[in-house]
Tab-separated table of C-alpha atoms and ligand atoms in Angstrom:
chain	number	residue	atom	x	y	z
A	1	MET	CA	-14.099	-41.506	-17.384
A	2	ASP	CA	-16.138	-42.156	-20.554
A	3	SER	CA	-13.412	-41.756	-23.450
A	4	SER	CA	-16.454	-41.388	-26.355
A	5	LEU	CA	-17.775	-38.390	-24.912
A	6	PHE	CA	-14.019	-36.649	-25.941
A	7	ARG	CA	-15.003	-37.681	-29.588
A	8	LYS	CA	-18.093	-35.882	-28.994
A	9	ILE	CA	-16.416	-32.308	-28.475
A	10	PRO	CA	-16.715	-30.423	-31.659
A	11	GLN	CA	-14.156	-28.184	-33.571
A	12	VAL	CA	-13.521	-24.532	-32.808
A	13	ASN	CA	-14.532	-24.093	-36.957
A	14	ASP	CA	-17.524	-25.940	-36.583
A	15	LEU	CA	-18.361	-24.275	-33.223
A	16	ILE	CA	-17.981	-20.716	-34.494
A	17	LEU	CA	-20.616	-21.313	-36.962
A	18	LYS	CA	-23.085	-22.534	-34.229
A	19	PRO	CA	-25.839	-19.341	-34.487
A	20	HIS	CA	-25.420	-18.316	-30.580
A	21	ILE	CA	-21.939	-18.106	-31.023
A	22	ALA	CA	-21.626	-16.761	-34.766
A	23	LEU	CA	-23.626	-13.915	-33.093
A	24	LEU	CA	-20.965	-12.943	-31.141
A	25	GLU	CA	-19.097	-12.072	-34.461
A	26	GLY	CA	-20.747	-8.114	-34.131
A	27	ALA	CA	-19.365	-7.396	-30.729
A	28	TRP	CA	-16.119	-8.859	-30.564
A	29	LEU	CA	-13.113	-9.855	-33.081
A	30	ARG	CA	-12.792	-13.147	-34.331
A	31	GLU	CA	-9.445	-13.936	-32.889
A	32	GLU	CA	-10.902	-13.482	-29.268
A	33	ILE	CA	-13.601	-15.505	-29.954
A	34	VAL	CA	-11.479	-18.393	-31.207
A	35	GLU	CA	-8.923	-18.039	-28.246
A	36	ALA	CA	-11.812	-18.332	-26.018
A	37	LEU	CA	-13.210	-21.258	-27.453
A	38	ARG	CA	-10.102	-23.132	-27.307
A	39	THR	CA	-9.842	-22.091	-23.678
A	40	ALA	CA	-13.417	-23.371	-23.054
A	41	LEU	CA	-12.620	-26.372	-24.638
A	42	ASP	CA	-9.696	-27.264	-22.865
A	43	ASP	CA	-11.989	-26.881	-19.784
A	44	VAL	CA	-14.085	-28.711	-21.150
A	45	ARG	CA	-11.720	-31.755	-21.502
A	46	ASP	CA	-10.169	-31.221	-17.995
A	47	GLY	CA	-13.722	-31.493	-16.868
A	48	LEU	CA	-14.400	-34.711	-18.480
A	49	ARG	CA	-11.277	-36.144	-17.196
A	50	THR	CA	-12.724	-35.803	-13.669
A	51	GLY	CA	-15.951	-36.594	-14.365
A	52	ALA	CA	-18.008	-33.773	-15.491
A	53	GLY	CA	-20.481	-34.170	-18.683
A	54	LEU	CA	-20.678	-32.050	-21.946
A	55	PRO	CA	-22.184	-28.969	-21.974
A	56	ASP	CA	-24.721	-27.844	-24.680
A	57	PHE	CA	-22.571	-26.726	-26.861
A	58	ASP	CA	-25.738	-25.344	-29.096
A	59	GLY	CA	-27.434	-23.368	-26.284
A	60	PRO	CA	-26.999	-19.505	-25.018
A	61	GLY	CA	-25.671	-20.378	-22.292
A	62	PHE	CA	-22.231	-21.806	-23.690
A	63	ALA	CA	-22.350	-18.905	-26.374
A	64	ALA	CA	-22.828	-16.761	-22.762
A	65	HIS	CA	-19.855	-18.292	-20.851
A	66	ILE	CA	-17.730	-17.304	-24.231
A	67	GLU	CA	-18.720	-13.773	-23.793
A	68	ASP	CA	-17.540	-13.887	-20.373
A	69	LEU	CA	-13.750	-15.115	-21.007
A	70	MET	CA	-13.477	-12.832	-23.681
A	71	ALA	CA	-14.900	-9.795	-21.227
A	72	ALA	CA	-12.549	-11.256	-18.637
A	73	LYS	CA	-9.568	-11.177	-20.775
A	74	ARG	CA	-10.128	-7.448	-22.037
A	75	GLN	CA	-10.538	-6.784	-18.338
A	76	PRO	CA	-6.963	-4.731	-17.264
A	77	GLY	CA	-4.924	-6.581	-14.679
A	78	LEU	CA	-5.065	-3.786	-12.537
A	79	ARG	CA	-8.390	-2.837	-11.056
A	80	ARG	CA	-10.245	-0.522	-8.764
A	81	ILE	CA	-11.495	-2.444	-5.838
A	82	ILE	CA	-13.538	-1.761	-2.862
A	83	ASN	CA	-11.757	-2.111	0.442
A	84	ALA	CA	-14.180	-3.079	2.933
A	85	THR	CA	-11.034	-4.190	5.348
A	86	GLY	CA	-11.274	-1.644	7.671
A	87	ILE	CA	-7.512	-1.809	7.405
A	88	VAL	CA	-6.677	1.768	6.484
A	89	ILE	CA	-3.017	1.063	4.812
A	90	HIS	CA	-3.565	-2.249	3.235
A	91	THR	CA	-0.152	-3.178	1.557
A	92	ASN	CA	-1.613	-5.798	-0.822
A	93	LEU	CA	-4.753	-3.289	-1.810
A	94	GLY	CA	-2.245	-0.186	-2.561
A	95	ARG	CA	-1.741	1.311	0.480
A	96	SER	CA	-2.825	5.309	0.505
A	97	PRO	CA	-5.721	6.250	-1.675
A	98	LEU	CA	-4.585	9.733	-3.190
A	99	ALA	CA	-6.305	12.955	-2.394
A	100	PRO	CA	-8.462	14.827	-5.144
A	101	ALA	CA	-5.410	17.075	-5.211
A	102	ALA	CA	-2.879	14.720	-6.128
A	103	LEU	CA	-4.996	13.169	-8.493
A	104	GLU	CA	-5.495	16.502	-10.188
A	105	ALA	CA	-1.708	17.479	-9.915
A	106	ILE	CA	-0.918	13.868	-11.763
A	107	GLN	CA	-3.517	14.767	-14.571
A	108	GLU	CA	-2.074	18.097	-14.673
A	109	THR	CA	1.698	17.549	-15.291
A	110	ALA	CA	1.531	13.619	-16.619
A	111	ALA	CA	-0.913	14.198	-19.305
A	112	GLY	CA	1.644	16.461	-20.855
A	113	TYR	CA	5.046	17.897	-20.555
A	114	THR	CA	6.326	19.306	-17.456
A	115	ASN	CA	9.033	21.443	-15.845
A	116	ILE	CA	10.330	18.230	-13.668
A	117	GLU	CA	14.354	19.141	-14.441
A	118	MET	CA	13.818	22.505	-15.641
A	119	THR	CA	14.239	25.874	-13.649
A	120	LEU	CA	11.316	27.984	-15.303
A	121	ALA	CA	13.576	31.287	-14.354
A	122	THR	CA	17.104	30.453	-16.186
A	123	GLY	CA	15.528	27.761	-18.821
A	124	GLN	CA	18.999	25.801	-17.182
A	125	ARG	CA	18.511	22.056	-16.149
A	126	GLY	CA	17.289	22.078	-12.562
A	127	SER	CA	16.690	19.103	-9.975
A	128	ARG	CA	13.537	17.307	-9.788
A	129	TYR	CA	13.804	17.477	-6.050
A	130	ASP	CA	13.616	21.140	-5.783
A	131	HIS	CA	10.109	20.818	-6.036
A	132	VAL	CA	9.237	19.308	-3.173
A	133	ARG	CA	12.280	19.994	-0.782
A	134	ASP	CA	11.088	23.340	0.446
A	135	LEU	CA	7.763	22.170	1.408
A	136	ILE	CA	9.095	18.836	3.566
A	137	CYS	CA	11.982	21.377	4.932
A	138	GLU	CA	9.019	23.600	6.040
A	139	LEU	CA	6.705	20.551	7.537
A	140	THR	CA	9.531	18.699	9.277
A	141	GLY	CA	11.779	21.038	10.138
A	142	ALA	CA	14.880	19.242	8.421
A	143	GLU	CA	17.513	21.654	7.211
A	144	ASP	CA	17.151	19.708	3.516
A	145	ALA	CA	15.063	16.836	1.778
A	146	ILE	CA	15.434	14.328	-1.263
A	147	VAL	CA	12.887	11.659	-2.458
A	148	VAL	CA	13.386	8.154	-3.813
A	149	ASN	CA	11.220	5.547	-5.032
A	150	ASN	CA	10.070	3.884	-1.471
A	151	CYS	CA	11.491	3.854	2.243
A	152	ALA	CA	13.321	0.334	1.233
A	153	ALA	CA	15.542	2.458	-1.384
A	154	ALA	CA	15.871	5.669	1.380
A	155	VAL	CA	17.192	2.979	3.648
A	156	THR	CA	19.411	1.521	0.903
A	157	LEU	CA	20.779	4.556	-0.022
A	158	ALA	CA	21.405	5.859	3.234
A	159	LEU	CA	23.457	2.238	4.427
A	160	ALA	CA	25.205	2.439	0.925
A	161	THR	CA	26.282	6.100	1.225
A	162	PHE	CA	27.592	6.046	4.764
A	163	ALA	CA	27.838	2.688	6.495
A	164	LYS	CA	29.855	1.135	3.457
A	165	ASN	CA	32.484	-1.052	4.795
A	166	LYS	CA	31.972	0.298	8.558
A	167	GLU	CA	29.653	-0.565	10.886
A	168	VAL	CA	26.279	0.021	11.866
A	169	VAL	CA	24.962	-0.333	15.727
A	170	VAL	CA	21.844	-1.289	15.941
A	171	SER	CA	19.960	-2.487	19.205
A	172	ARG	CA	18.592	-5.822	19.454
A	173	GLY	CA	14.908	-4.789	20.058
A	174	GLU	CA	14.892	-2.916	16.924
A	175	LEU	CA	16.114	-5.851	14.187
A	176	ILE	CA	12.964	-5.816	12.164
A	177	GLU	CA	11.617	-7.234	9.338
A	178	ILE	CA	8.516	-5.351	7.533
A	179	GLY	CA	6.240	-7.472	5.202
A	180	GLY	CA	8.268	-9.082	2.168
A	181	SER	CA	11.946	-8.988	2.153
A	182	PHE	CA	12.801	-5.862	3.735
A	183	ARG	CA	14.872	-7.039	7.119
A	184	VAL	CA	17.259	-4.816	8.597
A	185	PRO	CA	19.910	-7.096	9.237
A	186	ASP	CA	20.223	-8.582	5.785
A	187	ILE	CA	19.521	-4.665	4.208
A	188	ILE	CA	22.965	-3.953	6.393
A	189	ALA	CA	24.980	-6.684	4.966
A	190	GLN	CA	23.921	-6.259	1.203
A	191	ASN	CA	24.878	-2.677	1.135
A	192	GLY	CA	28.359	-3.848	2.625
A	193	ALA	CA	28.255	-3.005	6.200
A	194	THR	CA	28.555	-4.591	9.445
A	195	LEU	CA	25.838	-5.216	12.029
A	196	ARG	CA	27.075	-4.128	15.378
A	197	GLU	CA	23.979	-5.660	17.505
A	198	VAL	CA	23.661	-4.111	21.170
A	199	GLY	CA	21.513	-4.436	24.015
A	200	THR	CA	18.969	-6.996	24.638
A	201	THR	CA	15.166	-7.707	23.020
A	202	ASN	CA	13.128	-5.823	25.552
A	203	LYS	CA	16.259	-3.097	26.930
A	204	THR	CA	18.802	-1.281	25.424
A	205	HIS	CA	20.947	1.248	27.237
A	206	LEU	CA	22.915	4.543	26.021
A	207	SER	CA	25.974	2.509	27.753
A	208	ASP	CA	25.255	-0.563	25.271
A	209	TYR	CA	25.870	1.860	22.060
A	210	GLU	CA	28.781	3.572	23.629
A	211	ASN	CA	30.483	0.397	24.372
A	212	ALA	CA	29.909	-0.634	20.545
A	213	ILE	CA	31.099	2.007	19.302
A	214	SER	CA	34.636	1.658	17.662
A	215	ASP	CA	36.858	3.042	14.784
A	216	ASP	CA	34.759	1.196	12.465
A	217	THR	CA	31.455	2.458	13.506
A	218	ALA	CA	29.862	5.099	10.873
A	219	VAL	CA	26.332	4.783	11.961
A	220	LEU	CA	23.981	4.198	14.720
A	221	LEU	CA	20.713	3.112	13.534
A	222	LYS	CA	17.413	3.489	15.276
A	223	THR	CA	14.543	1.823	13.261
A	224	HIS	CA	11.038	2.370	14.295
A	225	THR	CA	9.120	-1.273	15.517
A	226	SER	CA	6.285	0.076	13.121
A	227	ASN	CA	4.580	-3.516	12.837
A	228	TYR	CA	5.145	-4.783	16.569
A	229	ARG	CA	5.895	-3.299	20.131
A	230	ILE	CA	7.689	-4.371	22.945
A	231	VAL	CA	5.786	-3.631	26.040
A	232	GLY	CA	6.461	-4.272	29.798
A	233	PHE	CA	9.903	-4.255	31.020
A	234	THR	CA	11.826	-2.274	28.539
A	235	ALA	CA	14.164	1.166	27.452
A	236	CYS	CA	16.075	2.674	25.400
A	237	PRO	CA	17.611	5.609	25.242
A	238	GLU	CA	16.117	9.200	24.166
A	239	ARG	CA	16.987	10.206	20.571
A	240	THR	CA	18.472	13.496	22.512
A	241	ALA	CA	20.720	10.829	24.031
A	242	LEU	CA	21.526	8.961	21.108
A	243	ALA	CA	22.278	12.315	18.999
A	244	LYS	CA	24.943	13.495	21.507
A	245	LEU	CA	26.436	10.183	21.544
A	246	ALA	CA	26.389	10.153	17.431
A	247	ASN	CA	27.726	13.949	17.629
A	248	GLU	CA	30.807	13.444	20.166
A	249	ASN	CA	31.695	10.561	17.880
A	250	GLN	CA	31.482	12.025	14.484
A	251	LEU	CA	28.900	9.514	13.518
A	252	VAL	CA	25.453	9.644	11.124
A	253	PHE	CA	22.038	9.116	13.423
A	254	LEU	CA	19.709	7.542	11.261
A	255	GLU	CA	16.212	7.027	11.994
A	256	ASP	CA	14.341	4.559	9.454
A	257	LEU	CA	10.960	5.459	10.587
A	258	GLY	CA	8.565	3.869	8.090
A	259	SER	CA	5.467	5.213	8.428
A	260	GLY	CA	5.952	8.756	8.947
A	261	THR	CA	3.492	10.601	10.118
A	262	LEU	CA	3.476	14.568	9.866
A	263	ILE	CA	0.476	15.051	12.242
A	264	ASP	CA	0.314	14.188	15.852
A	265	LEU	CA	-2.432	11.100	15.890
A	266	SER	CA	-1.908	10.903	19.727
A	267	ALA	CA	-4.174	13.977	19.877
A	268	TYR	CA	-6.929	11.865	18.577
A	269	GLY	CA	-6.640	8.795	20.740
A	270	ILE	CA	-4.606	6.940	17.992
A	271	GLY	CA	-1.259	5.205	19.103
A	272	ASP	CA	1.950	6.549	19.731
A	273	GLU	CA	3.807	7.179	16.066
A	274	PRO	CA	6.503	9.888	16.431
A	275	THR	CA	6.335	12.715	14.180
A	276	VAL	CA	8.836	13.416	11.643
A	277	GLN	CA	9.267	16.691	12.922
A	278	HIS	CA	9.599	15.126	16.579
A	279	CYS	CA	12.470	12.746	15.498
A	280	ILE	CA	14.308	15.796	13.388
A	281	SER	CA	13.733	18.199	16.399
A	282	THR	CA	15.370	15.738	19.286
A	283	GLY	CA	18.691	15.527	16.730
A	284	VAL	CA	17.842	12.728	14.687
A	285	HIS	CA	20.528	13.527	11.525
A	286	LEU	CA	18.677	11.620	8.972
A	287	VAL	CA	15.275	10.175	8.652
A	288	THR	CA	13.444	8.420	5.941
A	289	PHE	CA	9.946	7.499	6.161
A	290	SER	CA	6.975	6.741	3.451
A	291	GLY	CA	5.065	8.424	1.282
A	292	ASP	CA	2.266	6.132	1.049
A	293	LYS	CA	1.525	4.982	4.576
A	294	LEU	CA	0.377	7.794	7.413
A	295	LEU	CA	1.337	10.356	5.028
A	296	GLY	CA	-1.707	9.493	3.002
A	297	GLY	CA	0.488	10.460	-0.660
A	298	PRO	CA	2.087	8.003	-3.114
A	299	GLN	CA	4.583	5.529	-2.972
A	300	CYS	CA	8.169	7.206	-2.299
A	301	GLY	CA	10.757	7.518	0.113
A	302	ILE	CA	11.567	10.404	1.756
A	303	MET	CA	14.724	11.374	3.340
A	304	ALA	CA	15.048	14.646	5.586
A	305	GLY	CA	17.570	15.597	7.483
A	306	LYS	CA	21.102	17.907	7.537
A	307	LYS	CA	22.305	19.252	4.491
A	308	ASN	CA	25.517	18.002	4.649
A	309	LEU	CA	24.237	14.348	4.424
A	310	ILE	CA	21.717	15.244	1.686
A	311	ALA	CA	24.576	16.323	-0.160
A	312	LYS	CA	26.166	13.025	-0.086
A	313	LEU	CA	23.193	11.370	-0.728
A	314	ARG	CA	22.467	13.229	-3.715
A	315	LYS	CA	26.067	12.382	-5.146
A	316	ASN	CA	25.655	9.121	-4.615
A	317	PRO	CA	25.311	7.385	-8.234
A	318	LEU	CA	22.630	5.017	-6.595
A	319	LEU	CA	20.449	7.577	-6.498
A	320	ARG	CA	19.562	7.586	-9.915
A	321	ALA	CA	18.228	3.951	-9.861
A	322	MET	CA	16.298	4.955	-7.223
A	323	ARG	CA	14.690	8.121	-8.690
A	324	ILE	CA	11.342	8.836	-8.031
A	325	ASP	CA	9.215	9.346	-11.571
A	326	LYS	CA	7.115	12.789	-12.134
A	327	LEU	CA	3.531	10.937	-11.557
A	328	SER	CA	4.448	10.378	-8.090
A	329	LEU	CA	6.868	13.488	-7.169
A	330	ALA	CA	3.147	15.353	-8.514
A	331	ALA	CA	1.048	13.598	-6.201
A	332	LEU	CA	3.788	13.854	-3.255
A	333	GLU	CA	3.692	17.947	-4.173
A	334	ALA	CA	0.278	18.431	-4.027
A	335	THR	CA	-0.233	16.316	-0.733
A	336	LEU	CA	2.327	17.883	1.141
A	337	ARG	CA	0.551	21.294	0.283
A	338	LEU	CA	-2.565	19.734	2.047
A	339	TYR	CA	-0.880	19.974	4.978
A	340	LYS	CA	-0.223	23.614	5.119
A	341	THR	CA	-3.173	26.186	5.834
A	342	PRO	CA	-5.536	26.845	4.978
A	343	PHE	CA	-6.009	22.859	4.285
A	344	GLU	CA	-7.015	20.479	7.477
A	345	PRO	CA	-4.951	17.300	6.589
A	346	GLU	CA	-7.310	14.977	8.117
A	347	GLU	CA	-10.481	16.445	6.261
A	348	GLU	CA	-8.492	16.378	2.891
A	349	ILE	CA	-6.088	13.398	2.905
A	350	PRO	CA	-8.339	9.956	2.527
A	351	THR	CA	-5.915	7.719	5.005
A	352	LEU	CA	-5.954	10.230	7.453
A	353	ARG	CA	-9.707	10.983	7.308
A	354	MET	CA	-10.206	7.500	7.031
A	355	LEU	CA	-7.672	6.636	10.737
A	356	THR	CA	-9.535	9.714	12.303
A	357	ALA	CA	-13.168	8.836	11.413
A	358	MET	CA	-14.900	8.905	14.833
A	359	PRO	CA	-17.374	5.396	15.501
A	360	GLU	CA	-20.382	7.681	15.546
A	361	GLU	CA	-20.156	8.706	11.989
A	362	LEU	CA	-19.293	5.377	10.840
A	363	GLU	CA	-22.158	4.205	12.542
A	364	ALA	CA	-24.283	6.293	10.718
A	365	VAL	CA	-22.561	5.175	7.643
A	366	ALA	CA	-23.004	1.426	8.636
A	367	GLN	CA	-26.966	1.660	9.340
A	368	GLU	CA	-27.468	3.279	5.808
A	369	ILE	CA	-26.148	0.833	4.197
A	370	ALA	CA	-27.243	-1.682	5.756
A	371	ALA	CA	-31.222	-0.582	5.556
A	372	ILE	CA	-30.301	-0.493	1.544
A	373	LEU	CA	-28.825	-3.709	1.141
A	374	ASP	CA	-30.841	-5.199	3.686
A	375	LYS	CA	-33.973	-4.451	0.721
A	376	LEU	CA	-32.668	-6.499	-1.905
A	377	PRO	CA	-33.980	-10.184	-2.348
A	378	HIS	CA	-32.279	-13.006	-0.569
A	379	VAL	CA	-29.549	-10.269	1.372
A	380	THR	CA	-29.712	-10.022	5.163
A	381	ALA	CA	-27.627	-6.635	6.220
A	382	VAL	CA	-27.005	-5.455	9.842
A	383	ALA	CA	-25.163	-2.807	11.465
A	384	ALA	CA	-22.528	-4.049	14.134
A	385	PRO	CA	-19.713	-2.640	15.902
A	386	THR	CA	-16.374	-4.088	14.762
A	387	VAL	CA	-12.313	-2.856	15.095
A	388	SER	CA	-10.187	-1.762	12.367
A	389	GLU	CA	-6.562	-1.695	12.089
A	390	ALA	CA	-4.118	0.780	10.544
A	391	GLY	CA	-2.258	-1.670	9.085
A	392	GLY	CA	0.401	-0.916	6.421
A	393	GLY	CA	3.188	-1.445	9.193
A	394	SER	CA	1.743	1.327	11.730
A	395	LEU	CA	0.264	1.427	14.613
A	396	PRO	CA	0.889	-1.906	15.283
A	397	THR	CA	-1.329	-2.694	18.373
A	398	HIS	CA	-3.608	-0.261	18.634
A	399	GLN	CA	-7.316	-1.045	17.296
A	400	LEU	CA	-9.575	1.789	15.893
A	401	ALA	CA	-13.433	1.228	17.039
A	402	SER	CA	-15.254	1.021	13.841
A	403	PHE	CA	-18.815	-0.022	12.737
A	404	CYS	CA	-19.477	-2.867	9.685
A	405	VAL	CA	-22.406	-4.241	7.764
A	406	ARG	CA	-23.011	-8.159	8.948
A	407	LEU	CA	-23.912	-9.760	5.395
A	408	SER	CA	-25.039	-12.962	3.904
A	409	VAL	CA	-26.625	-13.640	0.804
A	410	ALA	CA	-29.269	-16.597	0.937
A	411	SER	CA	-27.651	-19.781	1.371
A	412	LEU	CA	-24.159	-18.619	0.672
A	413	SER	CA	-21.250	-19.937	3.013
A	414	PRO	CA	-18.972	-17.062	4.237
A	415	ASP	CA	-16.308	-18.607	1.936
A	416	THR	CA	-18.413	-18.630	-0.910
A	417	LEU	CA	-19.759	-15.183	-0.734
A	418	MET	CA	-16.228	-13.262	-0.129
A	419	ALA	CA	-15.446	-15.283	-3.487
A	420	ARG	CA	-18.001	-13.770	-5.349
A	421	LEU	CA	-17.591	-10.299	-3.397
A	422	ARG	CA	-14.474	-10.681	-4.991
A	423	GLU	CA	-15.457	-11.897	-8.425
A	424	GLY	CA	-18.185	-8.670	-8.898
A	425	ALA	CA	-17.871	-6.124	-11.722
A	426	ILE	CA	-15.534	-4.185	-8.830
A	427	PRO	CA	-13.882	-6.581	-6.438
A	428	LEU	CA	-14.945	-6.051	-3.171
A	429	ILE	CA	-12.343	-7.263	-0.436
A	430	ALA	CA	-14.535	-7.938	2.586
A	431	ARG	CA	-13.325	-9.840	6.294
A	432	ILE	CA	-14.598	-12.542	8.276
A	433	SER	CA	-14.970	-12.184	11.595
A	434	LYS	CA	-16.916	-14.294	14.132
A	435	GLY	CA	-18.006	-16.336	10.910
A	436	ASP	CA	-19.845	-13.731	9.156
A	437	VAL	CA	-18.721	-11.630	6.693
A	438	ILE	CA	-18.347	-8.120	7.448
A	439	LEU	CA	-17.597	-4.910	5.366
A	440	ASP	CA	-16.092	-2.396	7.944
A	441	VAL	CA	-17.274	0.907	6.429
A	442	ARG	CA	-13.987	2.574	7.952
A	443	THR	CA	-12.132	2.284	4.708
A	444	LEU	CA	-15.611	2.860	2.224
A	445	LEU	CA	-14.934	5.670	-0.031
A	446	PRO	CA	-18.208	7.508	-1.045
A	447	GLU	CA	-18.142	6.318	-4.440
A	448	ASP	CA	-17.762	2.723	-2.973
A	449	VAL	CA	-20.982	3.279	-1.305
A	450	GLU	CA	-22.920	4.289	-4.208
A	451	ASP	CA	-21.626	1.007	-6.045
A	452	LEU	CA	-22.289	-1.300	-3.031
A	453	ALA	CA	-26.015	-2.385	-3.487
A	454	GLY	CA	-25.671	-3.160	-7.603
A	455	LEU	CA	-22.451	-5.396	-6.784
A	456	ILE	CA	-24.389	-7.242	-3.791
A	457	GLY	CA	-27.559	-7.795	-5.892
A	458	ALA	CA	-25.761	-9.133	-8.646
A	459	ILE	CA	-24.822	-11.847	-6.817
A	460	GLU	CA	-26.800	-14.752	-7.841
A	461	ALA	CA	-28.470	-16.588	-4.916
A	462	SER	CA	-27.901	-20.360	-6.021
B	501	LIG	C1	6.924	0.434	5.770
B	501	LIG	C2	8.746	0.277	6.259
B	501	LIG	C3	9.712	0.561	5.478
B	501	LIG	C4	9.460	0.047	3.553
B	501	LIG	O1	8.548	1.274	3.408
B	501	LIG	P1	8.577	0.979	1.563
B	501	LIG	O2	7.711	2.449	1.054
B	501	LIG	O3	7.218	0.276	1.366
B	501	LIG	O4	9.821	0.693	0.865
B	501	LIG	C5	10.980	0.600	5.881
B	501	LIG	N1	11.251	0.766	7.271
B	501	LIG	C6	9.983	0.887	8.146
B	501	LIG	C7	10.458	0.991	9.189
B	501	LIG	C8	9.160	0.505	7.460
B	501	LIG	O5	7.665	0.768	8.608
């Protein structure tokens, strides 16, 4: 390290007078420039310590770097990104993109005031849950419903309401962990209940549940193995049998469905997710599911089931701490309406459209994008088959046949290219498959396709 170089670093007050920097004052505030200069000088000092040289403080390059730093500072933290991973319900990327109708509903109700808690016919105070209750009941066959801010909250509320100081019976094959910190044994303990595990990892029989029931039992909990499957020599009782057992013993039969689909995806050859309607019709007393997974709506947790149980949930003071906000409620109502005639949910709801997209349509899109990108200098792009995943704790073992664009830019390594794609004006999240960067077209929205050529063309070939 050459310590004399440190003395050659100019002061911020001198730098700001240099012609290229002074020019920035037309478009940027003085405070922004000073802050960026300080950051840049800190970086220069760090660079010197690791053997780097001094930049040309008088040149246009240094001023451009200062401008980049200021532009980065002005960027919002939460931004639109392009999901080219092919993972449809990607929790790190915000799960379900909303349908246009849901966005309009947010705009319409959130830009001004709304009747979230007022009954317009009487002018009296109303319940925020009433706006979606009838729709949920109609679509699921449930007697009543409420909505909280996510499915984890829904499960917590149910356990806190029905199982406090009591026992909850769960099959050992269903002691799930969903990403983050949602683990069934922990959530039961956290709500003051005791877990009673029954059966084995692969097989649990009705008699296992029967033998576990005591005076302390309050809930039979079935959880959906959203992110794994136990296959092979397996067994678990039918919902109808568990419902009968719960009824005979005055227990609550709760099912945490998680991904919660309202349409039968097996009709498209996609997995074996039970629908919410199926769970309700086979006797489950209370079903909890997410709004932003297979339903394709905003983040929320829907609780649908027996009237007497929902009435108790409504009275729990915890509900207030978990209440859904008006933006999500507006988006949820609009999304649920898309499940009713004359709409086709598979057409209107982006998550369902992406999941049910046929390989032939995806191939055509991949060909079209590859042809455009391949014309860019330094870029090689070819369409190729790939497989995508539903993601978001749904359809865990199911692979969706898809198409992608295999992409390379000049001599950039796949990791460097991935980083450059993430750093673009609209960050693009791709995937590496068999050593190549691939853009899976399943999760691209039409507006993403329009932006791709500009973004990839802007990557420096260096
Ligand atoms: C995803 C999931 C949850 C958590 O849902 P959030 O809406 O993310 O809180 C709970 N249980 C199951 C079975 C899930 O799949």
